[in-house]
PDB file of C-alpha atoms in Angstrom:
ATOM      1  CA  GLY A1413      95.284  95.028 107.004  1.00  0.00           C
ATOM      2  CA  ALA A1414      92.568  95.467 104.529  1.00  0.00           C
ATOM      3  CA  VAL A1415      92.387  92.713 102.123  1.00  0.00           C
ATOM      4  CA  VAL A1416      90.775  92.797  98.690  1.00  0.00           C
ATOM      5  CA  SER A1417      90.301  89.919  96.469  1.00  0.00           C
ATOM      6  CA  GLN A1418      89.950  89.743  92.517  1.00  0.00           C
ATOM      7  CA  HIS A1419      88.743  87.055  90.462  1.00  0.00           C
ATOM      8  CA  PRO A1420      89.874  85.841  88.117  1.00  0.00           C
ATOM      9  CA  SER A1421      93.505  86.733  88.196  1.00  0.00           C
ATOM     10  CA  ARG A1422      93.875  85.855  84.447  1.00  0.00           C
ATOM     11  CA  VAL A1423      91.380  85.422  81.630  1.00  0.00           C
ATOM     12  CA  ILE A1424      91.833  84.821  77.928  1.00  0.00           C
ATOM     13  CA  CYS A1425      88.722  85.165  75.725  1.00  0.00           C
ATOM     14  CA  LYS A1426      87.456  85.363  71.972  1.00  0.00           C
ATOM     15  CA  SER A1427      86.841  88.776  70.558  1.00  0.00           C
ATOM     16  CA  GLY A1428      83.226  89.590  70.972  1.00  0.00           C
ATOM     17  CA  THR A1429      82.793  87.661  74.022  1.00  0.00           C
ATOM     18  CA  SER A1430      81.860  89.415  77.569  1.00  0.00           C
ATOM     19  CA  VAL A1431      83.974  89.029  80.621  1.00  0.00           C
ATOM     20  CA  LYS A1432      83.148  89.574  84.294  1.00  0.00           C
ATOM     21  CA  ILE A1433      85.490  90.538  86.797  1.00  0.00           C
ATOM     22  CA  GLU A1434      84.798  90.435  90.599  1.00  0.00           C
ATOM     23  CA  CYS A1435      86.205  92.483  93.229  1.00  0.00           C
ATOM     24  CA  ARG A1436      85.566  91.611  96.891  1.00  0.00           C
ATOM     25  CA  SER A1437      86.707  93.351 100.122  1.00  0.00           C
ATOM     26  CA  LEU A1438      87.157  90.567 102.669  1.00  0.00           C
ATOM     27  CA  ASP A1439      87.569  91.882 105.996  1.00  0.00           C
ATOM     28  CA  PHE A1440      85.953  95.234 105.766  1.00  0.00           C
ATOM     29  CA  GLN A1441      82.899  96.853 104.060  1.00  0.00           C
ATOM     30  CA  ALA A1442      83.560  99.068 101.170  1.00  0.00           C
ATOM     31  CA  THR A1443      80.770 101.649 100.168  1.00  0.00           C
ATOM     32  CA  THR A1444      83.021 102.525  97.418  1.00  0.00           C
ATOM     33  CA  MET A1445      85.231 100.624  95.164  1.00  0.00           C
ATOM     34  CA  PHE A1446      87.041 101.905  92.215  1.00  0.00           C
ATOM     35  CA  TRP A1447      88.000 100.110  88.986  1.00  0.00           C
ATOM     36  CA  TYR A1448      91.488 101.025  87.089  1.00  0.00           C
ATOM     37  CA  ARG A1449      93.148 100.110  83.951  1.00  0.00           C
ATOM     38  CA  GLN A1450      96.684  99.892  83.652  1.00  0.00           C
ATOM     39  CA  PHE A1451      98.652  99.275  80.047  1.00  0.00           C
ATOM     40  CA  PRO A1452     102.174  98.018  80.106  1.00  0.00           C
ATOM     41  CA  LYS A1453     104.642 100.565  81.208  1.00  0.00           C
ATOM     42  CA  GLN A1454     101.954 103.144  82.031  1.00  0.00           C
ATOM     43  CA  SER A1455     100.394 104.643  84.882  1.00  0.00           C
ATOM     44  CA  LEU A1456      96.936 103.486  86.460  1.00  0.00           C
ATOM     45  CA  MET A1457      93.878 105.161  84.769  1.00  0.00           C
ATOM     46  CA  LEU A1458      90.730 105.589  86.648  1.00  0.00           C
ATOM     47  CA  MET A1459      87.913 104.070  84.843  1.00  0.00           C
ATOM     48  CA  ALA A1460      85.096 104.377  87.302  1.00  0.00           C
ATOM     49  CA  THR A1461      84.013 104.911  90.918  1.00  0.00           C
ATOM     50  CA  SER A1462      81.420 102.106  92.093  1.00  0.00           C
ATOM     51  CA  ASN A1463      79.096 103.177  94.858  1.00  0.00           C
ATOM     52  CA  GLU A1464      76.928 100.445  96.805  1.00  0.00           C
ATOM     53  CA  GLY A1465      73.479 100.766  95.726  1.00  0.00           C
ATOM     54  CA  SER A1466      73.816 103.271  93.133  1.00  0.00           C
ATOM     55  CA  LYS A1467      75.025 103.734  89.813  1.00  0.00           C
ATOM     56  CA  ALA A1468      78.643 104.084  88.686  1.00  0.00           C
ATOM     57  CA  THR A1469      80.427 107.299  88.080  1.00  0.00           C
ATOM     58  CA  TYR A1470      82.642 106.869  84.796  1.00  0.00           C
ATOM     59  CA  GLU A1471      85.610 108.790  83.913  1.00  0.00           C
ATOM     60  CA  GLN A1472      85.490 110.917  80.695  1.00  0.00           C
ATOM     61  CA  GLY A1473      86.046 108.663  77.711  1.00  0.00           C
ATOM     62  CA  VAL A1474      84.936 105.597  79.228  1.00  0.00           C
ATOM     63  CA  GLU A1475      82.087 103.710  77.810  1.00  0.00           C
ATOM     64  CA  LYS A1476      79.564 103.058  80.356  1.00  0.00           C
ATOM     65  CA  ASP A1477      77.869 100.683  77.966  1.00  0.00           C
ATOM     66  CA  LYS A1478      80.884  98.760  77.400  1.00  0.00           C
ATOM     67  CA  PHE A1479      82.176  98.355  80.797  1.00  0.00           C
ATOM     68  CA  LEU A1480      79.328  97.490  83.163  1.00  0.00           C
ATOM     69  CA  ILE A1481      79.791  98.287  86.729  1.00  0.00           C
ATOM     70  CA  ASN A1482      77.381  96.807  89.544  1.00  0.00           C
ATOM     71  CA  HIS A1483      78.003  97.276  93.250  1.00  0.00           C
ATOM     72  CA  ALA A1484      75.399  94.815  94.622  1.00  0.00           C
ATOM     73  CA  SER A1485      76.555  94.826  98.243  1.00  0.00           C
ATOM     74  CA  LEU A1486      79.086  96.361 100.598  1.00  0.00           C
ATOM     75  CA  THR A1487      81.693  93.808  99.649  1.00  0.00           C
ATOM     76  CA  LEU A1488      81.537  92.977  95.955  1.00  0.00           C
ATOM     77  CA  SER A1489      81.613  95.072  92.953  1.00  0.00           C
ATOM     78  CA  THR A1490      81.855  93.467  89.443  1.00  0.00           C
ATOM     79  CA  LEU A1491      83.219  94.779  86.169  1.00  0.00           C
ATOM     80  CA  THR A1492      81.727  93.394  82.854  1.00  0.00           C
ATOM     81  CA  VAL A1493      83.599  94.013  79.687  1.00  0.00           C
ATOM     82  CA  THR A1494      80.933  93.486  77.086  1.00  0.00           C
ATOM     83  CA  SER A1495      81.810  92.544  73.591  1.00  0.00           C
ATOM     84  CA  ALA A1496      85.648  92.504  74.333  1.00  0.00           C
ATOM     85  CA  HIS A1497      87.958  93.327  71.686  1.00  0.00           C
ATOM     86  CA  PRO A1498      91.676  93.071  71.286  1.00  0.00           C
ATOM     87  CA  GLU A1499      92.426  96.702  72.258  1.00  0.00           C
ATOM     88  CA  ASP A1500      90.423  95.933  75.617  1.00  0.00           C
ATOM     89  CA  SER A1501      93.328  93.660  76.360  1.00  0.00           C
ATOM     90  CA  SER A1502      94.999  95.235  79.790  1.00  0.00           C
ATOM     91  CA  PHE A1503      95.575  94.630  83.323  1.00  0.00           C
ATOM     92  CA  TYR A1504      92.484  95.614  85.243  1.00  0.00           C
ATOM     93  CA  ILE A1505      92.664  96.535  88.974  1.00  0.00           C
ATOM     94  CA  CYS A1506      89.911  97.318  91.611  1.00  0.00           C
ATOM     95  CA  SER A1507      90.167  99.066  94.842  1.00  0.00           C
ATOM     96  CA  ALA A1508      88.173  99.385  98.055  1.00  0.00           C
ATOM     97  CA  LYS A1509      87.807 102.425  99.975  1.00  0.00           C
ATOM     98  CA  THR A1510      88.050 101.881 103.825  1.00  0.00           C
ATOM     99  CA  ALA A1511      86.150 104.626 106.054  1.00  0.00           C
ATOM    100  CA  GLY A1512      88.542 106.425 107.850  1.00  0.00           C
ATOM    101  CA  THR A1513      87.948 106.332 111.711  1.00  0.00           C
ATOM    102  CA  SER A1514      89.113 109.129 114.085  1.00  0.00           C
ATOM    103  CA  GLY A1515      92.852 109.825 113.615  1.00  0.00           C
ATOM    104  CA  SER A1516      93.145 108.007 110.262  1.00  0.00           C
ATOM    105  CA  VAL A1517      92.019 108.802 106.818  1.00  0.00           C
ATOM    106  CA  ASP A1518      90.124 106.998 103.963  1.00  0.00           C
ATOM    107  CA  THR A1519      92.378 104.707 102.453  1.00  0.00           C
ATOM    108  CA  GLN A1520      92.248 102.823  99.321  1.00  0.00           C
ATOM    109  CA  TYR A1521      93.436  99.103  99.116  1.00  0.00           C
ATOM    110  CA  PHE A1522      93.957  97.489  95.813  1.00  0.00           C
ATOM    111  CA  GLY A1523      92.992  94.106  94.722  1.00  0.00           C
ATOM    112  CA  PRO A1524      95.850  91.708  92.784  1.00  0.00           C
ATOM    113  CA  GLY A1525      94.423  92.542  89.554  1.00  0.00           C
ATOM    114  CA  THR A1526      93.006  90.831  86.570  1.00  0.00           C
ATOM    115  CA  ARG A1527      95.025  90.373  83.234  1.00  0.00           C
ATOM    116  CA  LEU A1528      92.619  90.220  80.443  1.00  0.00           C
ATOM    117  CA  THR A1529      93.724  89.127  76.958  1.00  0.00           C
ATOM    118  CA  VAL A1530      91.388  89.205  74.200  1.00  0.00           C
ATOM    119  CA  LEU A1531      92.201  87.248  71.117  1.00  0.00           C
TER     120      LEU A1531
ATOM    121  CA  GLN B 376     101.038 121.085  84.336  1.00  0.00           C
ATOM    122  CA  LYS B 377     100.104 117.592  85.872  1.00  0.00           C
ATOM    123  CA  GLU B 378      98.155 117.247  89.187  1.00  0.00           C
ATOM    124  CA  VAL B 379     100.715 115.107  90.719  1.00  0.00           C
ATOM    125  CA  GLU B 380     104.366 114.795  89.291  1.00  0.00           C
ATOM    126  CA  GLN B 381     107.077 112.459  90.057  1.00  0.00           C
ATOM    127  CA  ASN B 382     110.438 111.893  88.589  1.00  0.00           C
ATOM    128  CA  SER B 383     110.216 108.691  86.355  1.00  0.00           C
ATOM    129  CA  GLY B 384     113.559 107.531  86.993  1.00  0.00           C
ATOM    130  CA  PRO B 385     114.947 104.745  87.284  1.00  0.00           C
ATOM    131  CA  LEU B 386     116.465 105.823  90.623  1.00  0.00           C
ATOM    132  CA  SER B 387     119.478 103.758  91.190  1.00  0.00           C
ATOM    133  CA  VAL B 388     120.702 103.090  94.509  1.00  0.00           C
ATOM    134  CA  PRO B 389     123.310 100.581  96.209  1.00  0.00           C
ATOM    135  CA  GLU B 390     122.031  98.106  98.352  1.00  0.00           C
ATOM    136  CA  GLY B 391     122.079  99.532 102.142  1.00  0.00           C
ATOM    137  CA  ALA B 392     121.739 103.273 101.089  1.00  0.00           C
ATOM    138  CA  ILE B 393     118.785 105.525 101.395  1.00  0.00           C
ATOM    139  CA  ALA B 394     116.547 106.062  98.269  1.00  0.00           C
ATOM    140  CA  SER B 395     114.751 109.490  98.422  1.00  0.00           C
ATOM    141  CA  LEU B 396     111.617 109.777  96.168  1.00  0.00           C
ATOM    142  CA  ASN B 397     109.739 113.239  95.933  1.00  0.00           C
ATOM    143  CA  CYS B 398     106.422 114.063  94.791  1.00  0.00           C
ATOM    144  CA  THR B 399     104.697 117.560  94.281  1.00  0.00           C
ATOM    145  CA  TYR B 400     101.059 118.196  93.894  1.00  0.00           C
ATOM    146  CA  SER B 401      99.191 121.250  92.363  1.00  0.00           C
ATOM    147  CA  ASP B 402      95.903 121.129  94.482  1.00  0.00           C
ATOM    148  CA  ARG B 403      96.807 123.138  97.666  1.00  0.00           C
ATOM    149  CA  GLY B 404      93.625 121.982  99.406  1.00  0.00           C
ATOM    150  CA  SER B 405      94.683 118.270  99.100  1.00  0.00           C
ATOM    151  CA  GLN B 406      94.467 116.715 102.692  1.00  0.00           C
ATOM    152  CA  SER B 407      95.561 112.899 102.176  1.00  0.00           C
ATOM    153  CA  PHE B 408      98.694 111.559 100.760  1.00  0.00           C
ATOM    154  CA  PHE B 409      99.525 108.075  99.939  1.00  0.00           C
ATOM    155  CA  TRP B 410     102.679 105.925  98.880  1.00  0.00           C
ATOM    156  CA  TYR B 411     102.165 102.594  96.952  1.00  0.00           C
ATOM    157  CA  ARG B 412     104.627 100.251  95.827  1.00  0.00           C
ATOM    158  CA  GLN B 413     103.997  98.572  92.469  1.00  0.00           C
ATOM    159  CA  TYR B 414     106.244  95.727  91.489  1.00  0.00           C
ATOM    160  CA  SER B 415     106.224  94.749  87.807  1.00  0.00           C
ATOM    161  CA  GLY B 416     103.133  92.903  86.738  1.00  0.00           C
ATOM    162  CA  LYS B 417     101.412  93.330  90.112  1.00  0.00           C
ATOM    163  CA  SER B 418      98.931  95.768  91.639  1.00  0.00           C
ATOM    164  CA  PRO B 419      99.818  98.778  93.878  1.00  0.00           C
ATOM    165  CA  GLU B 420     100.483  97.996  97.443  1.00  0.00           C
ATOM    166  CA  LEU B 421      99.885 100.556 100.278  1.00  0.00           C
ATOM    167  CA  ILE B 422     103.134 101.574 101.973  1.00  0.00           C
ATOM    168  CA  MET B 423     102.269 104.717 103.752  1.00  0.00           C
ATOM    169  CA  SER B 424      99.618 107.395 104.149  1.00  0.00           C
ATOM    170  CA  ILE B 425     100.233 110.707 105.663  1.00  0.00           C
ATOM    171  CA  TYR B 426      97.983 113.748 106.235  1.00  0.00           C
ATOM    172  CA  SER B 427      99.720 116.069 108.781  1.00  0.00           C
ATOM    173  CA  ASN B 428     102.754 118.161 108.071  1.00  0.00           C
ATOM    174  CA  GLY B 429     105.964 116.529 109.308  1.00  0.00           C
ATOM    175  CA  ASP B 430     107.533 112.988 109.207  1.00  0.00           C
ATOM    176  CA  LYS B 431     105.722 109.683 109.726  1.00  0.00           C
ATOM    177  CA  GLU B 432     107.919 106.762 110.057  1.00  0.00           C
ATOM    178  CA  ASP B 433     107.006 103.171 109.771  1.00  0.00           C
ATOM    179  CA  GLY B 434     109.780 100.509 109.756  1.00  0.00           C
ATOM    180  CA  ARG B 435     112.430 101.320 106.848  1.00  0.00           C
ATOM    181  CA  PHE B 436     110.105 103.895 105.379  1.00  0.00           C
ATOM    182  CA  THR B 437     109.412 107.531 106.363  1.00  0.00           C
ATOM    183  CA  ALA B 438     107.040 109.895 104.613  1.00  0.00           C
ATOM    184  CA  GLN B 439     107.544 113.506 104.834  1.00  0.00           C
ATOM    185  CA  LEU B 440     104.662 115.848 104.114  1.00  0.00           C
ATOM    186  CA  ASN B 441     105.154 119.800 103.564  1.00  0.00           C
ATOM    187  CA  LYS B 442     101.738 121.281 102.566  1.00  0.00           C
ATOM    188  CA  ALA B 443     103.231 124.885 102.179  1.00  0.00           C
ATOM    189  CA  SER B 444     105.567 123.824  99.627  1.00  0.00           C
ATOM    190  CA  GLN B 445     103.065 121.176  97.985  1.00  0.00           C
ATOM    191  CA  TYR B 446     105.448 117.882  98.212  1.00  0.00           C
ATOM    192  CA  VAL B 447     105.497 114.915  99.955  1.00  0.00           C
ATOM    193  CA  SER B 448     108.503 112.566  99.746  1.00  0.00           C
ATOM    194  CA  LEU B 449     109.328 108.978 100.637  1.00  0.00           C
ATOM    195  CA  LEU B 450     112.497 107.753 102.196  1.00  0.00           C
ATOM    196  CA  ILE B 451     113.831 104.120 102.099  1.00  0.00           C
ATOM    197  CA  ARG B 452     116.417 103.425 104.606  1.00  0.00           C
ATOM    198  CA  ASP B 453     118.848 100.475 104.067  1.00  0.00           C
ATOM    199  CA  SER B 454     117.463  99.634 100.691  1.00  0.00           C
ATOM    200  CA  GLN B 455     117.121  96.062  99.628  1.00  0.00           C
ATOM    201  CA  PRO B 456     117.166  94.522  96.232  1.00  0.00           C
ATOM    202  CA  SER B 457     113.719  93.592  97.365  1.00  0.00           C
ATOM    203  CA  ASP B 458     112.747  97.309  97.371  1.00  0.00           C
ATOM    204  CA  SER B 459     113.029  97.586  93.379  1.00  0.00           C
ATOM    205  CA  ALA B 460     109.814  98.490  91.980  1.00  0.00           C
ATOM    206  CA  THR B 461     107.821 101.384  90.996  1.00  0.00           C
ATOM    207  CA  TYR B 462     106.737 103.907  93.586  1.00  0.00           C
ATOM    208  CA  LEU B 463     103.438 105.484  93.162  1.00  0.00           C
ATOM    209  CA  CYS B 464     102.682 108.948  94.978  1.00  0.00           C
ATOM    210  CA  ALA B 465      98.818 109.301  95.255  1.00  0.00           C
ATOM    211  CA  VAL B 466      96.922 112.453  96.492  1.00  0.00           C
ATOM    212  CA  MET B 467      93.406 112.906  97.423  1.00  0.00           C
ATOM    213  CA  PRO B 468      92.429 116.585  96.141  1.00  0.00           C
ATOM    214  CA  GLN B 469      90.043 118.459  98.084  1.00  0.00           C
ATOM    215  CA  ALA B 470      87.135 118.180  95.654  1.00  0.00           C
ATOM    216  CA  ALA B 471      87.758 114.813  94.277  1.00  0.00           C
ATOM    217  CA  GLY B 472      84.939 112.755  95.726  1.00  0.00           C
ATOM    218  CA  ASN B 473      87.408 110.176  97.327  1.00  0.00           C
ATOM    219  CA  LYS B 474      89.097 109.663  94.127  1.00  0.00           C
ATOM    220  CA  LEU B 475      92.921 109.503  94.081  1.00  0.00           C
ATOM    221  CA  THR B 476      95.302 111.427  91.741  1.00  0.00           C
ATOM    222  CA  PHE B 477      98.251 109.432  90.828  1.00  0.00           C
ATOM    223  CA  GLY B 478     101.743 110.329  89.543  1.00  0.00           C
ATOM    224  CA  GLY B 479     103.305 108.863  86.877  1.00  0.00           C
ATOM    225  CA  GLY B 480     105.462 106.616  89.474  1.00  0.00           C
ATOM    226  CA  THR B 481     109.116 106.647  90.302  1.00  0.00           C
ATOM    227  CA  ARG B 482     111.297 103.523  89.268  1.00  0.00           C
ATOM    228  CA  VAL B 483     113.688 102.484  91.816  1.00  0.00           C
ATOM    229  CA  LEU B 484     116.623  99.953  91.237  1.00  0.00           C
ATOM    230  CA  VAL B 485     118.565  98.828  94.281  1.00  0.00           C
ATOM    231  CA  LYS B 486     121.593  97.208  93.241  1.00  0.00           C
ATOM    232  CA  PRO B 487     123.362  94.533  95.352  1.00  0.00           C
TER     233      PRO B 487
END
């Protein structure tokens, strides 16, 4: 099956610092990756769609200058939370989309997530 | 009306029984449907994908799709305590640009 990794799995930082999260597709190329955020006991919230070689598309209400996304290669997308504040503390999860072949559909596989705590 | 609706549960089933989860969606043009399992504190894990009307079986899991009625269901046979998790229904609407729309999830508790 398709494997997606994320690094780091957990990060604690001081308010005002920036944090970079990496998302990698390990055994397939992903032209499209997605970044989600999930607060405790809530559903996934899509933050942005990351396309290789182009600017990310952000969902309404997500600040693009605060959540910088770079999709530099077909296997790597990064999310940088700039000037993090306690309200940014959350579980950040990426997913990578496989390209559906004949008889199958495009499918998103999720990374293990990064738990961010901002003090 | 939410685009993808699920009963939040918890759905409590005894070990060995069948757990039946339902999901309805609003976009009639949706073509791809997915079930993900999410354990507490973990990220979602793909269980099944389905895109044709009818049943699709994979081990103890069966996904059922009825596009005319706009619902998709998941059956878990011989439920085990390890199946206790939140199950997310996800739909790819017709004009979504590959984005998935998730339901709120159904929490399943399998009691030994």
